[in-house]
XYZ file of C-alpha atoms in Angstrom:
464
model
C 36.803 -24.175 -11.947
C 34.250 -21.871 -13.802
C 32.417 -24.822 -14.765
C 32.714 -26.290 -11.300
C 30.993 -22.711 -9.886
C 28.389 -23.092 -12.683
C 27.502 -26.305 -11.803
C 27.311 -25.445 -8.110
C 25.176 -22.393 -8.773
C 22.927 -24.722 -10.760
C 22.460 -27.116 -7.760
C 21.889 -24.269 -5.588
C 18.816 -23.190 -7.703
C 17.367 -26.709 -7.869
C 13.294 -26.102 -7.454
C 13.732 -22.197 -7.320
C 10.826 -20.297 -9.415
C 10.634 -16.460 -9.948
C 7.434 -16.274 -8.311
C 8.873 -17.071 -4.488
C 9.567 -14.369 -2.398
C 12.974 -13.760 -1.391
C 12.561 -15.602 1.861
C 11.768 -18.533 0.085
C 14.213 -18.308 -2.444
C 16.965 -17.888 0.300
C 15.748 -21.090 2.422
C 15.753 -23.312 -0.745
C 19.053 -22.236 -1.514
C 20.835 -22.831 1.748
C 19.138 -26.152 1.921
C 20.595 -26.831 -1.631
C 23.663 -25.436 -0.409
C 24.318 -27.528 2.726
C 23.485 -30.817 1.077
C 25.496 -29.954 -2.047
C 28.641 -29.504 0.509
C 27.969 -32.431 2.516
C 27.817 -34.598 -0.571
C 31.516 -32.546 -1.606
C 32.874 -34.073 1.849
C 31.463 -37.265 1.518
C 33.324 -37.531 -1.551
C 36.253 -36.027 0.142
C 36.092 -38.853 2.550
C 36.617 -41.212 -0.359
C 40.325 -40.542 -0.316
C 41.340 -41.974 3.249
C 39.669 -45.370 1.661
C 43.052 -45.427 -0.726
C 45.271 -45.771 2.489
C 42.994 -47.850 4.511
C 44.524 -51.739 4.814
C 41.784 -52.770 7.208
C 38.887 -54.538 5.020
C 36.636 -54.050 7.891
C 37.169 -50.234 8.316
C 36.752 -50.141 4.468
C 33.453 -51.384 4.406
C 32.695 -49.371 7.370
C 33.473 -45.953 5.798
C 31.875 -46.780 2.384
C 28.702 -47.513 4.459
C 28.988 -44.531 6.196
C 29.434 -42.450 2.962
C 26.238 -44.045 1.494
C 24.325 -43.634 4.666
C 25.060 -40.092 3.972
C 25.167 -39.592 0.015
C 21.468 -41.160 -0.083
C 19.306 -38.732 2.004
C 21.551 -35.788 0.535
C 20.252 -37.334 -3.150
C 16.762 -37.508 -1.767
C 16.880 -33.622 -0.511
C 17.770 -32.624 -3.939
C 14.934 -34.656 -5.275
C 12.796 -33.196 -3.048
C 13.810 -29.445 -3.938
C 13.631 -30.024 -7.511
C 10.093 -31.516 -6.734
C 9.468 -28.439 -5.143
C 8.422 -30.606 -1.884
C 10.941 -27.945 0.136
C 9.579 -28.162 3.775
C 9.512 -32.046 3.308
C 13.617 -31.312 2.238
C 14.264 -29.021 5.222
C 12.909 -31.436 7.742
C 14.983 -34.062 6.402
C 18.262 -32.171 6.186
C 17.672 -31.437 9.815
C 16.127 -34.184 11.489
C 18.753 -37.025 9.445
C 21.944 -35.434 9.664
C 21.329 -34.257 13.775
C 20.726 -37.734 14.094
C 23.307 -38.912 11.703
C 26.066 -37.133 12.856
C 25.174 -37.276 16.536
C 25.347 -40.881 16.208
C 28.397 -41.570 13.522
C 30.403 -41.768 16.547
C 29.067 -44.733 17.912
C 29.077 -46.721 14.466
C 32.539 -45.802 14.106
C 33.625 -46.109 17.714
C 36.122 -43.270 16.842
C 35.497 -39.337 17.657
C 36.406 -37.606 14.631
C 34.138 -34.448 15.610
C 31.355 -34.999 13.697
C 29.553 -33.577 16.432
C 30.891 -30.193 15.144
C 28.812 -29.914 12.296
C 25.589 -29.915 14.366
C 26.480 -26.515 15.452
C 26.000 -25.799 11.377
C 22.431 -27.536 11.872
C 21.378 -24.937 14.584
C 22.939 -21.854 13.048
C 20.639 -23.243 9.825
C 17.462 -23.245 11.604
C 17.398 -19.587 12.294
C 17.331 -19.081 8.390
C 15.544 -22.065 6.943
C 12.138 -22.398 9.101
C 9.765 -19.456 8.624
C 7.842 -19.554 11.972
C 9.698 -18.442 15.140
C 7.912 -21.192 17.318
C 9.303 -23.850 14.566
C 12.764 -22.097 14.730
C 13.084 -22.341 18.621
C 11.919 -25.677 18.377
C 14.849 -27.352 16.477
C 17.250 -24.715 17.570
C 16.467 -26.079 20.884
C 16.178 -29.715 19.944
C 19.734 -29.261 17.882
C 21.462 -27.731 20.989
C 20.073 -30.264 23.420
C 21.355 -32.805 21.172
C 24.421 -31.161 21.256
C 25.118 -31.032 24.810
C 24.106 -34.274 25.118
C 26.742 -35.497 22.974
C 29.403 -33.149 24.440
C 28.907 -34.424 27.795
C 27.826 -37.661 27.746
C 28.855 -39.130 24.125
C 31.871 -40.830 25.888
C 29.978 -42.458 28.592
C 27.190 -43.970 26.304
C 29.499 -45.244 24.244
C 31.241 -47.273 27.109
C 27.765 -48.374 28.572
C 27.759 -49.985 25.022
C 30.716 -51.387 25.213
C 32.254 -49.493 22.453
C 34.831 -46.869 24.026
C 35.548 -43.961 21.313
C 39.196 -43.651 20.144
C 40.177 -40.121 18.949
C 40.562 -39.779 15.460
C 42.788 -36.551 14.780
C 42.480 -36.733 10.962
C 38.567 -37.258 10.812
C 38.443 -34.365 13.425
C 40.654 -31.771 11.310
C 38.614 -32.782 8.291
C 34.776 -32.131 10.414
C 36.238 -28.839 11.557
C 37.218 -27.504 8.173
C 34.040 -29.035 6.674
C 32.123 -27.029 9.651
C 34.374 -23.810 8.485
C 33.314 -24.030 5.446
C 29.393 -24.820 5.989
C 29.266 -22.056 8.101
C 31.235 -19.342 5.701
C 28.689 -21.031 2.614
C 25.627 -20.371 5.312
C 26.703 -16.836 5.700
C 27.876 -15.678 2.327
C 25.028 -17.187 0.697
C 22.581 -14.966 3.282
C 25.174 -11.620 2.796
C 25.321 -12.283 -1.133
C 20.929 -12.722 -1.165
C 20.951 -9.671 1.332
C 23.097 -7.543 -1.042
C 20.775 -8.966 -4.262
C 17.723 -8.184 -2.076
C 19.463 -4.546 -1.206
C 20.142 -3.681 -4.884
C 16.924 -4.904 -6.181
C 15.316 -2.696 -3.257
C 17.654 0.113 -4.675
C 16.331 -0.269 -8.330
C 13.121 -0.713 -7.636
C 13.245 2.823 -5.372
C 14.807 4.221 -8.044
C 12.152 3.398 -10.686
C 9.271 4.037 -8.615
C 11.351 7.836 -7.953
C 11.530 7.907 -11.730
C 7.576 7.100 -12.472
C 6.726 9.313 -9.289
C 8.511 12.516 -10.932
C 6.751 11.694 -14.411
C 3.604 11.325 -12.670
C 4.031 14.394 -10.372
C 4.896 16.616 -13.417
C 1.735 15.147 -15.431
C -0.705 15.825 -12.483
C 0.878 19.757 -12.194
C 0.275 19.713 -15.977
C -2.992 18.731 -15.381
C -3.575 20.948 -12.225
C -2.739 24.136 -14.945
C -5.334 23.016 -17.529
C -7.806 22.610 -14.765
C -7.520 26.145 -13.607
C -7.571 27.063 -17.033
C -11.028 25.259 -17.663
C -12.108 26.982 -14.031
C -13.839 30.073 -14.701
C -11.831 33.452 -13.890
C -13.364 35.187 -10.753
C -12.165 38.725 -11.490
C -15.219 39.400 -13.343
C -17.592 38.292 -10.923
C -15.702 39.830 -8.176
C -16.119 42.971 -9.418
C -19.879 42.589 -9.472
C -19.864 41.122 -5.924
C -17.067 42.590 -4.375
C -17.942 40.987 -1.162
C -17.042 37.057 -2.356
C -14.588 34.588 -1.835
C -13.833 31.290 -2.696
C -12.144 28.849 -1.004
C -10.776 25.991 -2.754
C -8.306 23.528 -1.315
C -7.793 20.380 -3.498
C -6.931 17.361 -1.188
C -4.133 16.681 -4.063
C -2.785 18.799 -6.594
C -6.046 18.477 -8.825
C -9.225 18.599 -7.304
C -12.606 16.836 -7.821
C -14.391 19.607 -6.504
C -15.348 22.603 -9.112
C -16.733 26.639 -9.155
C -18.517 27.697 -11.910
C -20.386 30.864 -13.482
C -21.908 32.884 -15.966
C -23.634 36.113 -16.405
C -26.512 36.687 -17.326
C -28.617 40.082 -18.897
C -30.488 39.766 -15.659
C -28.015 38.659 -13.151
C -25.322 35.385 -12.344
C -25.804 32.055 -12.876
C -23.120 30.614 -9.342
C -22.472 26.968 -8.685
C -20.115 24.636 -6.703
C -19.725 20.634 -7.813
C -18.314 17.962 -5.818
C -17.599 15.386 -8.135
C -17.158 11.297 -7.453
C -13.695 11.193 -6.328
C -10.341 13.464 -5.520
C -7.120 13.954 -7.620
C -6.898 13.081 -10.807
C -10.432 10.770 -11.482
C -12.073 13.384 -9.635
C -10.699 16.589 -12.340
C -11.439 14.614 -15.026
C -15.128 14.631 -13.866
C -15.496 17.884 -12.688
C -14.110 19.218 -16.446
C -17.069 17.577 -17.857
C -19.063 19.331 -15.235
C -17.793 22.677 -16.405
C -17.497 21.997 -19.841
C -21.559 20.452 -19.736
C -22.814 23.290 -17.597
C -21.266 25.814 -20.352
C -22.658 23.800 -23.080
C -26.074 23.699 -21.441
C -26.364 27.549 -20.789
C -24.794 28.982 -23.408
C -25.350 26.773 -26.354
C -28.646 25.584 -25.419
C -29.956 28.950 -23.417
C -31.503 27.138 -20.581
C -31.364 29.106 -17.613
C -33.440 27.852 -14.766
C -31.258 25.834 -12.231
C -33.717 22.953 -11.747
C -33.451 22.434 -15.583
C -30.337 22.940 -15.525
C -29.523 20.253 -13.542
C -31.764 17.875 -15.573
C -29.875 18.800 -18.589
C -26.672 18.162 -16.748
C -27.882 14.671 -15.327
C -28.740 13.443 -18.809
C -25.472 14.445 -20.376
C -23.356 12.819 -17.667
C -25.165 9.829 -18.016
C -24.855 9.261 -21.784
C -21.273 10.548 -21.914
C -20.356 7.803 -19.317
C -23.077 5.119 -20.754
C -24.451 4.641 -17.570
C -27.202 2.876 -18.518
C -25.271 0.187 -20.195
C -21.855 0.178 -18.397
C -21.243 -0.466 -14.593
C -19.654 3.208 -14.225
C -21.362 5.161 -11.379
C -19.339 8.121 -11.357
C -21.294 11.227 -10.988
C -21.684 14.604 -8.492
C -23.079 16.623 -6.294
C -24.106 20.415 -7.050
C -25.335 23.581 -5.655
C -26.659 25.797 -8.445
C -27.966 29.777 -7.969
C -29.459 31.769 -10.166
C -29.016 35.537 -8.446
C -31.543 37.600 -10.619
C -30.521 40.948 -9.922
C -33.595 42.547 -11.584
C -36.224 40.679 -9.662
C -33.986 40.566 -6.272
C -34.475 36.831 -5.958
C -32.461 33.768 -5.594
C -33.278 31.114 -7.265
C -31.867 27.850 -6.054
C -31.481 24.207 -6.833
C -29.300 21.379 -5.403
C -28.415 17.642 -6.293
C -27.839 16.697 -2.666
C -25.757 20.152 -1.775
C -27.638 22.693 -0.104
C -27.502 26.534 0.066
C -27.164 28.648 3.240
C -28.567 31.906 3.697
C -27.404 34.204 6.713
C -29.338 37.289 7.200
C -29.305 39.401 10.419
C -27.106 36.203 12.135
C -30.527 33.959 11.427
C -29.197 30.730 9.184
C -31.604 29.739 6.591
C -31.248 26.338 5.021
C -32.573 25.183 1.406
C -31.250 21.560 0.834
C -31.240 20.336 -2.136
C -33.049 17.468 -4.072
C -31.905 13.758 -2.326
C -30.600 12.767 -5.696
C -26.923 12.889 -7.385
C -26.447 13.961 -10.963
C -24.976 10.696 -12.812
C -23.723 8.128 -10.528
C -25.689 5.085 -9.176
C -29.717 4.995 -9.928
C -31.756 4.705 -7.392
C -35.530 4.147 -7.463
C -35.845 8.414 -7.434
C -33.753 8.575 -10.441
C -36.941 10.674 -12.122
C -37.615 12.834 -9.366
C -37.416 16.150 -10.593
C -34.962 18.668 -8.988
C -36.750 20.850 -6.761
C -36.323 24.720 -6.986
C -36.501 27.390 -4.521
C -37.140 30.951 -5.005
C -36.125 33.138 -2.132
C -36.569 37.217 -2.207
C -33.839 39.136 -0.699
C -34.260 43.046 0.304
C -31.365 44.895 -1.557
C -31.368 47.274 1.548
C -30.256 44.426 4.020
C -26.975 42.522 3.950
C -27.791 39.002 2.885
C -24.851 36.534 2.321
C -25.002 32.920 0.797
C -22.984 30.042 1.016
C -22.593 27.073 -1.075
C -20.257 24.122 -0.369
C -18.726 20.543 -0.931
C -19.115 18.510 1.961
C -15.170 18.325 2.372
C -14.793 21.144 5.283
C -17.676 19.484 7.242
C -16.563 16.052 6.899
C -12.849 16.746 7.933
C -11.247 14.758 10.625
C -9.327 16.732 13.291
C -9.353 18.467 16.570
C -8.425 17.070 19.848
C -10.523 14.016 19.733
C -10.299 13.402 15.904
C -13.507 13.832 15.073
C -15.429 15.442 12.150
C -15.900 19.036 12.130
C -19.634 18.814 11.338
C -22.159 20.577 9.577
C -23.277 22.195 12.731
C -19.775 23.501 13.642
C -19.479 24.653 10.329
C -23.223 26.777 10.391
C -21.947 28.040 13.594
C -18.849 29.322 12.148
C -20.746 30.712 9.417
C -23.195 32.657 11.064
C -20.620 33.988 13.211
C -18.388 35.671 10.920
C -20.902 36.493 8.068
C -20.714 40.344 8.830
C -17.113 40.033 8.200
C -15.201 41.039 4.808
C -14.980 38.499 2.340
C -10.906 38.349 2.528
C -11.424 38.029 6.415
C -14.083 35.159 6.333
C -11.991 33.168 3.907
C -8.823 33.571 5.994
C -10.685 32.440 9.081
C -12.200 29.495 7.907
C -8.587 28.546 6.678
C -6.867 28.977 9.943
C -9.763 27.612 11.562
C -9.467 24.200 9.219
C -5.510 24.391 9.566
C -5.780 24.085 13.702
C -8.499 21.583 13.498
C -6.316 19.177 11.169
C -3.148 19.908 13.367
C -4.845 19.411 16.277
C -5.305 15.842 15.806
C -2.028 15.655 13.133
C -4.422 14.545 10.489
C -4.067 15.295 7.134
C -6.722 16.923 4.473
C -9.507 13.930 3.291
C -11.412 15.371 0.799
C -11.223 18.310 -1.499
C -12.549 21.587 0.289
C -14.554 24.172 -1.290
C -16.444 27.162 0.193
C -18.272 29.841 -1.722
C -19.513 32.888 0.081
C -21.481 35.993 -1.946
C -22.613 39.110 0.152
C -25.507 40.325 -2.045
């Protein structure tokens, strides 16, 4: 019995490849299964020949068995040759005609037309396209109804009235039940197997996701350790804040500061991408700024950006590879001795608010690293802005995440204009209140459109 089961399973898998989808595998196995069961029924029908004495009946039965056997073998051969669509069409068309016309050949109503119900059921599983399923289902259903209602009349018109074959009807009824059971069992078995595969895959993905999340959280701790501590900076500039909100756990934005004898260097960087790739770039940015300022003692903002561009391109071998990662940055030297701000930017601007007047100093239209444009050798412009220590001056540097955030009632970008208006209206407030206002405005903007954060967000505000 075990050997027979093994052989049956082997026949079911004729022409099945591991690369096939679940539906493709199921359809092939059902086609093969129906064909194998028909062959088995064909063999069962040979046993009644042992007690037949009428030679014509024996020849007729052998002829019918042969008519069934040959197409079944052809179907299995087509499956083996991976001509699965042809195998399905042959299974459907041949057995539909054969089961319907066999009573006219044998002159016996043995219930073979009951097998058409199996063919009707199989069409739902065998054919992928909905239109094809409907077509063949209706064709089989129409054929079944015609045979049920007009079979006897047609036989009488041909001069071959049908005799009721009770033994044949029993055999056909049992075989129909077996075929239906096989189809439902095959569908259930494959569905359970597919469900188990999904559960195993989900569990595997869950385990991998947990490991990835743990790695990202660890990366977050490393990134936080590399980003400068703001305590000393905020002791010097008590009215300052940093709104730092990664899209994911780690960020492609970074902030940086360094104290000089005559003032402070302050920067906000926006690296290519976000998440882990962006975070790796941000760590390079912070590390290179430290190297340029501390080791090379370069303190002029434009010269720092030139060095940063060179280091990024050299480290990522952008002259030899197709790596186009880079960053945009706004960099200021707050010279407290000369009471002036020296600004240089790569694409990113500096905004200054004094007496509710907004002054915009644009960065050079050139990024750090990244794609090499025609203006690659263009020097980074440097702006020198004097400020009055008796007058309240607030400077803002930011990445483009806040103004590019989608939201609001119409699900649009926040826009640079809205951000300028918001900063001008609140620049007189305390730093903590400004940060809170920016945070709440952003949250409401996102919630109104049921959006999610689309990019890393960084805004640095300093009142001097």
